[in-house]
Tab-separated table of C-alpha atoms in Angstrom:
chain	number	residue	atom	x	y	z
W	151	UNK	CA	20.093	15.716	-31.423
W	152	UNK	CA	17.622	13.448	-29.565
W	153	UNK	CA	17.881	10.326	-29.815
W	154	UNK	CA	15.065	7.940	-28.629
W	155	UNK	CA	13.839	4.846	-28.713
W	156	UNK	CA	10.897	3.640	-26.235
W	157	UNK	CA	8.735	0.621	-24.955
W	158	UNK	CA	5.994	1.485	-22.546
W	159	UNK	CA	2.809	-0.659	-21.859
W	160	UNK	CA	-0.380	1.230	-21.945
W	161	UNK	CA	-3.595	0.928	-20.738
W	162	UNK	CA	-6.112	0.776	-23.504
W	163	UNK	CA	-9.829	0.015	-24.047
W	164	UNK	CA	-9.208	-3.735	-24.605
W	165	UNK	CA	-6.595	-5.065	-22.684
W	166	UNK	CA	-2.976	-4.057	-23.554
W	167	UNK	CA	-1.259	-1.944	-26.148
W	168	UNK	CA	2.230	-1.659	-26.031
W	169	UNK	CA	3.893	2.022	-27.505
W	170	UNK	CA	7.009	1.134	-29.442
W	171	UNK	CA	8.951	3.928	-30.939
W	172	UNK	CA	12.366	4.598	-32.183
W	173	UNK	CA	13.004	8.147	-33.795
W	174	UNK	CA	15.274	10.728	-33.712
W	175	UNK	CA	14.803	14.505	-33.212
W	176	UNK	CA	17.328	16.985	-34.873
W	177	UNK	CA	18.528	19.707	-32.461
W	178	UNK	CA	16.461	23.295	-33.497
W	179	UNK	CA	13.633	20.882	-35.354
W	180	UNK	CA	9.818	21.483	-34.794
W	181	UNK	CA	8.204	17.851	-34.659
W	182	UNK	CA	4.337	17.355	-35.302
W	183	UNK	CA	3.202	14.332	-33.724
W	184	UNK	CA	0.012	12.988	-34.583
W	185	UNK	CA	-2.085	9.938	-34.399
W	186	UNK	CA	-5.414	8.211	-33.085
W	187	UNK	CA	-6.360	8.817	-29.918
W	188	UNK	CA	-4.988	6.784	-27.052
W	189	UNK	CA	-2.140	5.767	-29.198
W	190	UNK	CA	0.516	7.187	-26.719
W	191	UNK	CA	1.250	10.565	-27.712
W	192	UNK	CA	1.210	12.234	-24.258
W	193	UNK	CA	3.073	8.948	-23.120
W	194	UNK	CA	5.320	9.662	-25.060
W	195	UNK	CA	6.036	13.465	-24.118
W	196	UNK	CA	5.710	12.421	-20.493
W	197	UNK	CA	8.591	9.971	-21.042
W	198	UNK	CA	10.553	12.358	-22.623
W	199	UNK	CA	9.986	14.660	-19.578
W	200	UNK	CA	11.093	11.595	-17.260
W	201	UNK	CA	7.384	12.200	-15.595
W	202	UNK	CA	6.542	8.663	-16.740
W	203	UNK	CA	8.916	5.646	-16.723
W	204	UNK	CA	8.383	2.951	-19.543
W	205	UNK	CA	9.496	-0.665	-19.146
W	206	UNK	CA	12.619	-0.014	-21.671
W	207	UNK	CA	14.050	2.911	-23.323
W	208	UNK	CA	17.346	5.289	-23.859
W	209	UNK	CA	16.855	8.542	-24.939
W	210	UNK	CA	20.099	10.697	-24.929
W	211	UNK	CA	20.139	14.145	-25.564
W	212	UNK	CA	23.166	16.082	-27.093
W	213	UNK	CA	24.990	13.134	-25.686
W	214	UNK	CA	23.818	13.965	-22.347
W	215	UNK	CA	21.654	10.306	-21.202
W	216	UNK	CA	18.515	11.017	-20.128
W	217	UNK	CA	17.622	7.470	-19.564
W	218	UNK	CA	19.058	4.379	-19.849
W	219	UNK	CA	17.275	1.092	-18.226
W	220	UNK	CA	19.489	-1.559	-18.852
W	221	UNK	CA	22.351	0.642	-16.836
W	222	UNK	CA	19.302	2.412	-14.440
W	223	UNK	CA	19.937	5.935	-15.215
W	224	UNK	CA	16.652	7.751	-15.257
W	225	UNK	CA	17.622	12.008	-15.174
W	226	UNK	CA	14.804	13.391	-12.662
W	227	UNK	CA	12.578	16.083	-14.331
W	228	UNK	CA	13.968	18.534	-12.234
W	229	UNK	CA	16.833	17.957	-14.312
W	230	UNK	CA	15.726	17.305	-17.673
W	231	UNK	CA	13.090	20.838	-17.084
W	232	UNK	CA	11.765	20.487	-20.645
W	233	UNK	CA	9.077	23.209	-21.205
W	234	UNK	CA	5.631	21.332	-21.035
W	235	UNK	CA	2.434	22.524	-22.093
W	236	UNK	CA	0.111	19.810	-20.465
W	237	UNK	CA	-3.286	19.288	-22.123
W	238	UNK	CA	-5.349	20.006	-19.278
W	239	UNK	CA	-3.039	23.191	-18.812
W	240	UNK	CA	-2.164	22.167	-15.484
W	241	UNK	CA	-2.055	25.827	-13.859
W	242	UNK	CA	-2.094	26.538	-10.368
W	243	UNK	CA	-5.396	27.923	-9.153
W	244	UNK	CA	-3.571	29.599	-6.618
W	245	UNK	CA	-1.253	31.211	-8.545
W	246	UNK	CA	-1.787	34.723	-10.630
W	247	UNK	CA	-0.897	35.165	-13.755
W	248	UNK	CA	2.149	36.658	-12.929
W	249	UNK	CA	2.732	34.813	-10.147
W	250	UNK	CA	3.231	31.624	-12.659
W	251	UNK	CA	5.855	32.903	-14.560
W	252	UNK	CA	7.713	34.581	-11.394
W	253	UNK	CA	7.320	30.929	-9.935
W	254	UNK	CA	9.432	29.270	-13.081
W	255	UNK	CA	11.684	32.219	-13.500
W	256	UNK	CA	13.285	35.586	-12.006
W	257	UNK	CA	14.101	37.176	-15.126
W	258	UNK	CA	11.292	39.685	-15.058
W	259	UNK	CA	12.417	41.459	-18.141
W	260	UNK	CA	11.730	38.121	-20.108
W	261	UNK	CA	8.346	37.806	-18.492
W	262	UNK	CA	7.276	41.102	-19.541
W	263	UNK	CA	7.839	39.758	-23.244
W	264	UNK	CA	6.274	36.949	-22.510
W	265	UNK	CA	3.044	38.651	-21.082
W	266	UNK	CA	3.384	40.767	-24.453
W	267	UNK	CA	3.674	38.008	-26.441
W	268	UNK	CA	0.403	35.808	-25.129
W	269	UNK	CA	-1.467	38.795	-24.484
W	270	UNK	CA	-1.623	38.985	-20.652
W	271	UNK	CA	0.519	41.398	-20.224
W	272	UNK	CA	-3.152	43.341	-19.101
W	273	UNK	CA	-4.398	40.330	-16.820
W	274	UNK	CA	-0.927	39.461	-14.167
W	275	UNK	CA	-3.159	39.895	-11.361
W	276	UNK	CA	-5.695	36.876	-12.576
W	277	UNK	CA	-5.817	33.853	-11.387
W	278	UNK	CA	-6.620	30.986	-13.423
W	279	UNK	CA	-10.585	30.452	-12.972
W	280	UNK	CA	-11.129	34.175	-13.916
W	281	UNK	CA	-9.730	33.528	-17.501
W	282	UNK	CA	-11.538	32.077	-20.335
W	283	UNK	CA	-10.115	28.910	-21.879
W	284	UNK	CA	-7.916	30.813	-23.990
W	285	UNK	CA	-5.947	32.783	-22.137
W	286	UNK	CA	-5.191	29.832	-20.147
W	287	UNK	CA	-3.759	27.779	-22.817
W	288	UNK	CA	-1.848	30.750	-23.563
W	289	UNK	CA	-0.867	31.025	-19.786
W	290	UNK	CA	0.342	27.327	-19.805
W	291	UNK	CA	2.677	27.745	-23.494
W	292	UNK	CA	4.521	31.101	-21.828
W	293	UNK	CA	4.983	29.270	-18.092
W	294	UNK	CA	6.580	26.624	-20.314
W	295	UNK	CA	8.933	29.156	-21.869
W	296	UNK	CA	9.475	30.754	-18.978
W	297	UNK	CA	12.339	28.726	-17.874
W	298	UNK	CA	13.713	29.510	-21.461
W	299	UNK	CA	13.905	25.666	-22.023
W	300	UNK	CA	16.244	23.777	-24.909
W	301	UNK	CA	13.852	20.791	-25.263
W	302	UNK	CA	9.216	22.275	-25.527
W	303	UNK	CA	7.567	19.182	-25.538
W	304	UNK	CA	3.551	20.545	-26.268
W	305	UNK	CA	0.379	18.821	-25.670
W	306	UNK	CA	-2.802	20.500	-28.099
W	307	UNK	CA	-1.454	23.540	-26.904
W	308	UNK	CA	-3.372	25.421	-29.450
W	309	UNK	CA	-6.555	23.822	-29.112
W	310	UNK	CA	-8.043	26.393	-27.016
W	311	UNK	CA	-7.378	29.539	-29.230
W	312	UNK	CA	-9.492	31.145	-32.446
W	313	UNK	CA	-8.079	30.523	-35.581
W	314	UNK	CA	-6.398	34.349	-35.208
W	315	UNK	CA	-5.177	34.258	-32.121
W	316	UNK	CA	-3.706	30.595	-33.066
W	317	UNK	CA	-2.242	32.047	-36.282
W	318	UNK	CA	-0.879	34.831	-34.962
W	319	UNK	CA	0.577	33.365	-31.696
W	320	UNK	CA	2.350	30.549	-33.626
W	321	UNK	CA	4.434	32.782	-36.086
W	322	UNK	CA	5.027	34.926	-32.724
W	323	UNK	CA	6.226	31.134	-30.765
W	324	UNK	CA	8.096	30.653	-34.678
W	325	UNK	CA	10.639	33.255	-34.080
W	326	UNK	CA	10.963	32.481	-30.344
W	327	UNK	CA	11.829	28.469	-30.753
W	328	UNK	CA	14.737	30.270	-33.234
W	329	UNK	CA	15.705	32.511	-30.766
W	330	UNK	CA	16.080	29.881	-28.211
W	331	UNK	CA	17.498	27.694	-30.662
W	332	UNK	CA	14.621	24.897	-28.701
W	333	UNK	CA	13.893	21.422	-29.963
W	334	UNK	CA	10.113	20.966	-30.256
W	335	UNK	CA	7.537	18.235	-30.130
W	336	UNK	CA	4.143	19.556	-30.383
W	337	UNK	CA	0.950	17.086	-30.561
W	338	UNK	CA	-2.037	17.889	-32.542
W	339	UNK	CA	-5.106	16.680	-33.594
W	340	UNK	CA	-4.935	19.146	-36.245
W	341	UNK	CA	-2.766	18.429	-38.959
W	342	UNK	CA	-3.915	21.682	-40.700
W	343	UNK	CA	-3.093	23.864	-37.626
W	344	UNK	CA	0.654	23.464	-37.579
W	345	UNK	CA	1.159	24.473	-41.466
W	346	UNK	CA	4.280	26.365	-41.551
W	347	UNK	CA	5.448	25.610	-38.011
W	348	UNK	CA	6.817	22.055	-38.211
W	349	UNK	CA	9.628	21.134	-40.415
W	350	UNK	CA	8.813	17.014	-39.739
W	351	UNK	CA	6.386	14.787	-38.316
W	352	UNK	CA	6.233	11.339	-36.512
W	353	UNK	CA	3.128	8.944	-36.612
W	354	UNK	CA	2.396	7.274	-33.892
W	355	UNK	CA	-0.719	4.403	-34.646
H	291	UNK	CA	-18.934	27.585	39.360
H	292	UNK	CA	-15.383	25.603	38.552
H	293	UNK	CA	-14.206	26.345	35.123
H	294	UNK	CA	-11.034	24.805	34.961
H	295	UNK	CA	-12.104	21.903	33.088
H	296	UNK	CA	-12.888	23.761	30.271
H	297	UNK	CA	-9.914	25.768	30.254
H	298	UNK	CA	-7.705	22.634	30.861
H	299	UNK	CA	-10.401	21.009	27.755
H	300	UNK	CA	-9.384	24.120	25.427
H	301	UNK	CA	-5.551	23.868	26.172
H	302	UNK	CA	-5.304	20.531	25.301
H	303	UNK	CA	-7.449	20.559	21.946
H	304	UNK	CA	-4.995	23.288	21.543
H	305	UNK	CA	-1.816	21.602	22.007
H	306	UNK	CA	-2.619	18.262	20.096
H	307	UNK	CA	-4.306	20.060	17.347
H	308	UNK	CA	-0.856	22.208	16.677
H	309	UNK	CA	1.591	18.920	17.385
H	310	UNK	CA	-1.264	16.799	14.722
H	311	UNK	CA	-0.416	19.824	12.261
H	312	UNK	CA	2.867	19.287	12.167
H	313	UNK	CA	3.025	15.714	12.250
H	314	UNK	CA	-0.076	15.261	10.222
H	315	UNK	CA	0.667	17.206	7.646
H	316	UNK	CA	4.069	15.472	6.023
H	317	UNK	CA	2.173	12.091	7.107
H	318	UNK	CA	-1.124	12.738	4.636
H	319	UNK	CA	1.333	14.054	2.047
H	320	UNK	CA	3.496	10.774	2.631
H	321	UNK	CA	0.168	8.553	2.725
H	322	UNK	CA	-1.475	10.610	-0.980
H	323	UNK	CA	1.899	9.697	-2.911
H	324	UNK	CA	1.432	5.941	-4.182
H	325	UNK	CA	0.643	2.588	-2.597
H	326	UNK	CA	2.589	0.190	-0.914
H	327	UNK	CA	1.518	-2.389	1.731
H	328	UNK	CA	3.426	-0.726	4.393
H	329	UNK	CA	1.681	2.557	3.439
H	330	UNK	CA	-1.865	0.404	4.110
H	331	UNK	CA	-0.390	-0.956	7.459
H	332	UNK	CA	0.350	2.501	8.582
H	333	UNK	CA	-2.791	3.514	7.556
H	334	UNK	CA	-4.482	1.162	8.102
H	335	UNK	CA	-2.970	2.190	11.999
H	336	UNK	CA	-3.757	5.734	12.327
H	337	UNK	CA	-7.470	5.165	11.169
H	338	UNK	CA	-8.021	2.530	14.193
H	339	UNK	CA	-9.062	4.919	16.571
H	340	UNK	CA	-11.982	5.795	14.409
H	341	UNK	CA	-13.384	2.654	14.795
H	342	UNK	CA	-12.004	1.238	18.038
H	343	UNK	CA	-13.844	1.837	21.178
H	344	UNK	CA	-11.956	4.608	23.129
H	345	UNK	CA	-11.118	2.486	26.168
H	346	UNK	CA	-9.565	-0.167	24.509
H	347	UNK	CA	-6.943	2.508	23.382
H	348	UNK	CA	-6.689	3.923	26.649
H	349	UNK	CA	-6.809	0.377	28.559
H	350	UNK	CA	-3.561	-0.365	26.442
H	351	UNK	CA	-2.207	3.456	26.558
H	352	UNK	CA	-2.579	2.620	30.549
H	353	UNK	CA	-0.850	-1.021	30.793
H	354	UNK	CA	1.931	0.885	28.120
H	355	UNK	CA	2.777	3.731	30.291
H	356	UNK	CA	2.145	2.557	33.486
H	357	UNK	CA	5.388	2.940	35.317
H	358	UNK	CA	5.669	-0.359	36.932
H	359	UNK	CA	6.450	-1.910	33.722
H	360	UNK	CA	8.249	-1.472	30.331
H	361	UNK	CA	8.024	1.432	28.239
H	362	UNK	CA	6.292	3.454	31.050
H	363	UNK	CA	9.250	1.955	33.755
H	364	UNK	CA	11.808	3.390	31.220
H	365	UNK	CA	10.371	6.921	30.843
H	366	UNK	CA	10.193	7.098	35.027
H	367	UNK	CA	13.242	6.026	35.609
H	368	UNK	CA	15.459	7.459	32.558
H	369	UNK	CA	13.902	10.772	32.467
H	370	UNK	CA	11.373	10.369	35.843
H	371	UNK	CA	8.777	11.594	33.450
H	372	UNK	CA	4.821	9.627	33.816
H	373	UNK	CA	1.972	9.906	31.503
H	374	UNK	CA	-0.071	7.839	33.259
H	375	UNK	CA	-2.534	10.185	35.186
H	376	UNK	CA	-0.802	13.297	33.974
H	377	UNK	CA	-1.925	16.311	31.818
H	378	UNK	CA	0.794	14.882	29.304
H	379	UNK	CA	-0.697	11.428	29.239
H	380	UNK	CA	-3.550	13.400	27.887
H	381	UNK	CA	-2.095	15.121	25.124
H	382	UNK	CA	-0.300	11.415	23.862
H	383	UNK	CA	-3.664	9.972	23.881
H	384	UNK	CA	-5.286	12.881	21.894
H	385	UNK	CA	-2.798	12.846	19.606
H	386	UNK	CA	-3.353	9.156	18.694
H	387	UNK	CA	-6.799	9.585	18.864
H	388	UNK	CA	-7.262	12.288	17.284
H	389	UNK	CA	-4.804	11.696	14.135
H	390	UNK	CA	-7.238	10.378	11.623
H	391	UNK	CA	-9.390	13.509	12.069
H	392	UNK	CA	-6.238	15.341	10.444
H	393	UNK	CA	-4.578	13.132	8.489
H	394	UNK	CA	-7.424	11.914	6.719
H	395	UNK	CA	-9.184	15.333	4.981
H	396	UNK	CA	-6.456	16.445	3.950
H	397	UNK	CA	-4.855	13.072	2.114
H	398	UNK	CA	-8.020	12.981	0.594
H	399	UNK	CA	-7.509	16.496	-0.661
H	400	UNK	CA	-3.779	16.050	-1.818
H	401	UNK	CA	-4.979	12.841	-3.917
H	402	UNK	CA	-7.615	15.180	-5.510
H	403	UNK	CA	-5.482	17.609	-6.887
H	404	UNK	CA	-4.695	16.658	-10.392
H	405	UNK	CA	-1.249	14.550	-10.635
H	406	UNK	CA	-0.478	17.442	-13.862
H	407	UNK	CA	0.024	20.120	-10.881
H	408	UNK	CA	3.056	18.176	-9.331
H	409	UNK	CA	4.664	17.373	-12.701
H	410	UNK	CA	4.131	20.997	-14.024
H	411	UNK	CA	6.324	22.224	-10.725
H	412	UNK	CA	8.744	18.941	-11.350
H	413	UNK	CA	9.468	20.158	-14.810
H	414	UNK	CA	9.799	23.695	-14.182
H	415	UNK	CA	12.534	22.232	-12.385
H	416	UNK	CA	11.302	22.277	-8.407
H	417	UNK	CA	11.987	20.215	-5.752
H	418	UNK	CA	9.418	18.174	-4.044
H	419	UNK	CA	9.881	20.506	-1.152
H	420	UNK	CA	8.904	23.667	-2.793
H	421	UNK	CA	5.859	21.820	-5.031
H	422	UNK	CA	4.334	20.723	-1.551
H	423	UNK	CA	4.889	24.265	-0.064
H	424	UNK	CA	3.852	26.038	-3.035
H	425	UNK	CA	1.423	24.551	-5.038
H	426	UNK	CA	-0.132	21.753	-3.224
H	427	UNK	CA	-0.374	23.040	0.215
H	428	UNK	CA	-1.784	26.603	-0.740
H	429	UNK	CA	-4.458	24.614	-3.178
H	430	UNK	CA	-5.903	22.557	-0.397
H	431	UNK	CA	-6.647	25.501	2.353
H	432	UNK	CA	-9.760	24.526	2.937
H	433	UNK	CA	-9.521	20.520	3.283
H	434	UNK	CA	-6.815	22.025	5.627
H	435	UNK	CA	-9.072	24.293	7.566
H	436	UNK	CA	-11.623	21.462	7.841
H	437	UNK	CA	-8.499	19.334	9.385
H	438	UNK	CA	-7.698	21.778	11.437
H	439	UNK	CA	-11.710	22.203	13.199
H	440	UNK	CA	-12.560	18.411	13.139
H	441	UNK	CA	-9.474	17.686	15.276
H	442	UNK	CA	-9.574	20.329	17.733
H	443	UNK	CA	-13.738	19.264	18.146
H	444	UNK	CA	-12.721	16.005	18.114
H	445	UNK	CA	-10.719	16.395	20.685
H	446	UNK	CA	-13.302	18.354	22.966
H	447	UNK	CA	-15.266	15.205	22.975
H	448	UNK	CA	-12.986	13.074	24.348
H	449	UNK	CA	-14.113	10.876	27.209
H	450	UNK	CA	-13.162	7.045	27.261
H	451	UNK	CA	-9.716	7.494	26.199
H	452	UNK	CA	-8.718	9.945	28.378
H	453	UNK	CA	-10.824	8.622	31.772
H	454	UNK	CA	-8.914	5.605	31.204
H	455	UNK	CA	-5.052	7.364	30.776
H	456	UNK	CA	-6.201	10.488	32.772
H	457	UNK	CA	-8.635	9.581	35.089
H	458	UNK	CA	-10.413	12.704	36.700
H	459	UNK	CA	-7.857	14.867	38.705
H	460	UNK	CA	-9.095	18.037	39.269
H	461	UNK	CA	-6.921	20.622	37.298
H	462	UNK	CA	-4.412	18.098	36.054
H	463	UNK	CA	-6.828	15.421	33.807
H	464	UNK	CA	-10.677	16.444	34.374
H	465	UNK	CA	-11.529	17.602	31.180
H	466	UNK	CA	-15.208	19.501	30.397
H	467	UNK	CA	-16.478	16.269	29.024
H	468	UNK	CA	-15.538	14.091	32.450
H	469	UNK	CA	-16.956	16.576	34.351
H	470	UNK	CA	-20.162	16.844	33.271
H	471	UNK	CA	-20.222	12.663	33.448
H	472	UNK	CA	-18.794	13.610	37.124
H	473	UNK	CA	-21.720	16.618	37.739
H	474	UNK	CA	-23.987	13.731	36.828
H	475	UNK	CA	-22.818	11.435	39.189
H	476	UNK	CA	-23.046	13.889	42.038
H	477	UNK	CA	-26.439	15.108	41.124
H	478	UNK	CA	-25.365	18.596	40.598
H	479	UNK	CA	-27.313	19.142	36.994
H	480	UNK	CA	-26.537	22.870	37.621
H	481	UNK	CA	-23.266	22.221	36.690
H	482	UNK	CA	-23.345	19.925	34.021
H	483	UNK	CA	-25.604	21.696	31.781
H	484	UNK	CA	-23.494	24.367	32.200
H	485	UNK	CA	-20.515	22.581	31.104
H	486	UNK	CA	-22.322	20.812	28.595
H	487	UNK	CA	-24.121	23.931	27.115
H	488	UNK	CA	-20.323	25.365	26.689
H	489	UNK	CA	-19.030	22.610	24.847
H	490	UNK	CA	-22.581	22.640	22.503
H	491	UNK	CA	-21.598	26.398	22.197
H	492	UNK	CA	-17.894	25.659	21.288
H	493	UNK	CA	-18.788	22.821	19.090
H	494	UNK	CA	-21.579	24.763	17.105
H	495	UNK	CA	-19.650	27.780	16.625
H	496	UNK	CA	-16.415	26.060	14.914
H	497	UNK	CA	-18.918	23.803	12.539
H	498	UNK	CA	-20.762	27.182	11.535
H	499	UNK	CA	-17.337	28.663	10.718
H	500	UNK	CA	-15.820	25.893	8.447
H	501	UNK	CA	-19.220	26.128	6.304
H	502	UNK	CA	-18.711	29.656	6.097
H	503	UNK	CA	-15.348	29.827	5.189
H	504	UNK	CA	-15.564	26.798	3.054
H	505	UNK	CA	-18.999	28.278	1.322
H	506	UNK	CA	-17.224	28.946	-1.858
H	507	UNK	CA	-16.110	24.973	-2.282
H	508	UNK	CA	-18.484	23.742	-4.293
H	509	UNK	CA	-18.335	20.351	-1.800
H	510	UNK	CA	-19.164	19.593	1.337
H	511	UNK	CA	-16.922	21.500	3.948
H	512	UNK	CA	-16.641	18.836	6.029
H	513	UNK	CA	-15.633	16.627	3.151
C-alpha cells in the first residue's frame, strides 16, 4: 500500500498553481493517471521518486516512510529506486543498449528476457542516436525494469510505439508487473491506450 | 639557437594543465549543481583572471610569496620552499590563471546535459560518484577535450603573470613567450621569430585538432 498525500507549488503559465493530492495506491495495482497538461502529473511521479521535493507531503510505503516533512525524513532515490520511465527517455548517449541494462543490473539472464521482451535483443551493441524513437522508449521501460523494481512509476511510456507494438508490449509488461508483484503509476494522454492494463485511475486537474 | 625556453614553456603547460584536470574537474561539477551566493563568489573568483590584467595577479602573487613577509615568510622558513622567482612560482600562477580556461567549458557542458540523465542514474539506485564517472563525465568528452587544449594554449601565452612571479631566469622562469619579448629587446629578430614561429606552430596545430576531433558536435568546438 502507498499511501500519499502531496502539496507542491508549480510553475504554470499564469503565475502559481499549487498540486494538491491525497490518494492511495493498493500494493500490485496498475494506476492510470491522467489530466490536462501542466497539471502536475510528472510532479507528481518525480515526488514519488524523491527526485523532486514539494513544500509538504508523507508518502509511506508498506509502512516504510518515504517522506515525511513535518519530522524531515526525505528517503534519497537511491533508496526509494522506483523504476522510471522518464518522458524524454532520458538514456545515456554513451551507453549501448546493453550497456544500459548491465549499468542498472548484473543479472544477465534477466536482461536477456528483457532484450526479448522489447525487441532488442538484435540491437545490444546500439547506442541511443542509432535507434528510431521506438526502440528507445522501449529501451527506457526495460532499463526501468531492470533493477526488477516494487514501485514503476511511467511517464507516456508508450507514446512512441505503433498501435502493435504498443498492444503487444503492454500484455507482454501485463504479465511481468504480476510477476514482480510491482505497484504501477503510468501517465497517459491516452485514455484509450491503457484499456485492459489499469485496474484504477486518478485525475489530476 | 637556445631552446630551453620552449621546453621549460611545454613542461609547464604540461604540469598545470594535468594539476587544473584534477582540480578543475570536481570544481565545474561542484559549480553546474545549483546556485548559492557562495557558489557566485567562488566563481565569480576563478573567472577574474579572465578579465584582470595579468600583472595585477602577478604584482599580488609577488607581494604574497615574497619571502620577506607573510605567507611567502612562512613557506621559507617552515618548509625553506620560495615561489617567488622559481619554476614552481610559475606553475602556482598558471594554475590560477589558467583555471577558468578549464573550469569554465566544461561547467557549461555539465549544465547542458539534461537534469533527466542524473535522476535516471539516482533512481536506478547510483551514487553521485558513479553518475559523475559514468554518465556525465563520458557524455561531455569533447567540452572536456576543448578544456583540456584551451588551458594548455592558454598557458603557452603567458607573459605578464609570469614576468612578474618569474621574472626571466634562464632555464628556471624564461618561458618561449619572455624570450621572444627578451630577443626583441636585444635586437636578435633571428631568434624571436624563431621562437615565435614555434609557439604559432604549437598553437595552430592543437586548435586544428580540437575542430577535428570535435567535427561531429554539431557546436562550436571551442564552445
Amino acid at each position: 500500500m502507498i499511501d500519499l498525500s502531496i502539496e507542491k507549488r508549480l510553475k504554470a503559465y499564469r503565475g502559481q498553481q499549487i498540486l494538491k493530492i491525497s490518494h492511495q495506491f493498493t500494493t500490485g495495482s496498475i494506476t492510470k493517471i491522467y489530466g490536462p497538461s501542466g497539471a502536475g502529473k510528472t510532479t507528481l511521479l518525480k515526488t514519488i521518486a524523491g527526485l523532486v521535493y514539494p513544500e509538504k507531503g508523507k508518502i509511506v510505503v508498506d509502512s516504510q516512510t518515504w517522506l515525511d516533512t513535518d519530522n524531515n525524513i526525505n528517503l534519497p532515490p537511491q533508496k526509494r529506486m522506483p523504476g522510471f520511465v522518464f518522458q524524454d527517455y532520458a538514456l545515456f548517449p554513451n551507453m549501448s543498449v546493453l550497456a544500459h541494462l548491465q549499468y542498472a543490473t548484473n543479472d544477465m539472464e534477466w536482461i536477456k528476457r528483457l532484450l526479448l521482451l522489447g525487441k532488442l535483443d538484435t540491437l545490444t551493441d546500439h547506442k541511443p542516436i542509432h535507434l528510431s524513437g521506438g526502440q528507445q522508449q522501449r529501451l527506457a521501460v526495460l532499463r526501468a525494469l531492470a533493477i526488477k523494481p516494487k514501485l514503476i512509476l511511467m511517464d507516456e511510456p508508450f507514446s512512441a510505439l505503433d498501435p502493435d507494438m504498443k498492444t503487444e508490449l503492454i500484455a507482454e509488461l501485463k504479465l511481468l508487473f504480476k510477476e514482480l508483484a510491482a505497484t504501477v503509476l503510468i501517465v497517459s494522454h491516452n485514455p484509450q491506450e491503457l484499456e485492459g492494463l489499469t485496474d484504477g485511475d486518478l485525475y489530476i486537474p | 639557437m637556445d631552446l630551453s625556453p620552449i621546453w621549460l614553456t611545454l613542461k609547464l603547460a604540461a604540469i598545470t594543465t594535468s594539476l587544473l584536470f584534477i582540480v578543475g574537474l570536481p570544481i565545474a561539477w561542484w559549480l553546474s549543481k545549483g546556485r548559492s551566493f557562495f557558489k557566485t563568489i567562488v566563481e565569480a573568483i576563478i573567472t577574474m583572471p579572465l578579465v584582470l590584467p595579468p600583472s595585477v595577479l602577478g604584482f599580488y602573487l609577488l607581494l604574497a610569496f615574497s619571502p620577506q613577509h607573510g605567507l611567502g615568510k612562512l613557506l621559507q622558513d617552515t618548509f625553506d620552499t620560495q615561489f617567488v622567482f622559481s619554476f614552481k612560482g610559475l606553475v602556482l600562477a598558471s594554475f590560477i590563471y589558467s583555471m577558468p580556461f578549464m573550469t569554465g567549458p566544461i561547467k557549461s557542458a555539465l549544465q547542458q546535459l539534461p537534469v533527466s540523465l542524473t535522476q535516471a542514474s539516482y533512481a536506478l539506485g547510483k551514487t553521485q560518484w558513479q553518475t559523475f564517472k559514468s554518465v556525465l563525465v563520458p557524455n561531455i568528452k569533447p567540452s572536456l577535450l576543448t578544456a583540456i587544449v584551451l588551458t594548455f594554449a592558454h598557458t603557452l601565452g603567458e607573459f605578464g603573470v609570469v614576468l612578474m612571479i618569474g621574472g626571466n631566469i634562464p632555464g628556471v622562469t624564461r618561458v618561449a613567450s619572455i624570450a621572444v619579448y627578451d630577443s626583441v629587446e636585444r635586437m636578435d629578430y633571428a631568434a624571436a621569430n624563431t621562437y615565435s614561429l614555434i609557439l604559432f606552430s604549437i598553437t595552430f596545430v592543437m586548435v586544428i585538432s580540437v575542430f577535428v576531433f570535435n567535427k561531429y558536435q554539431a557546436k562550436s568546438p571551442l564552445e
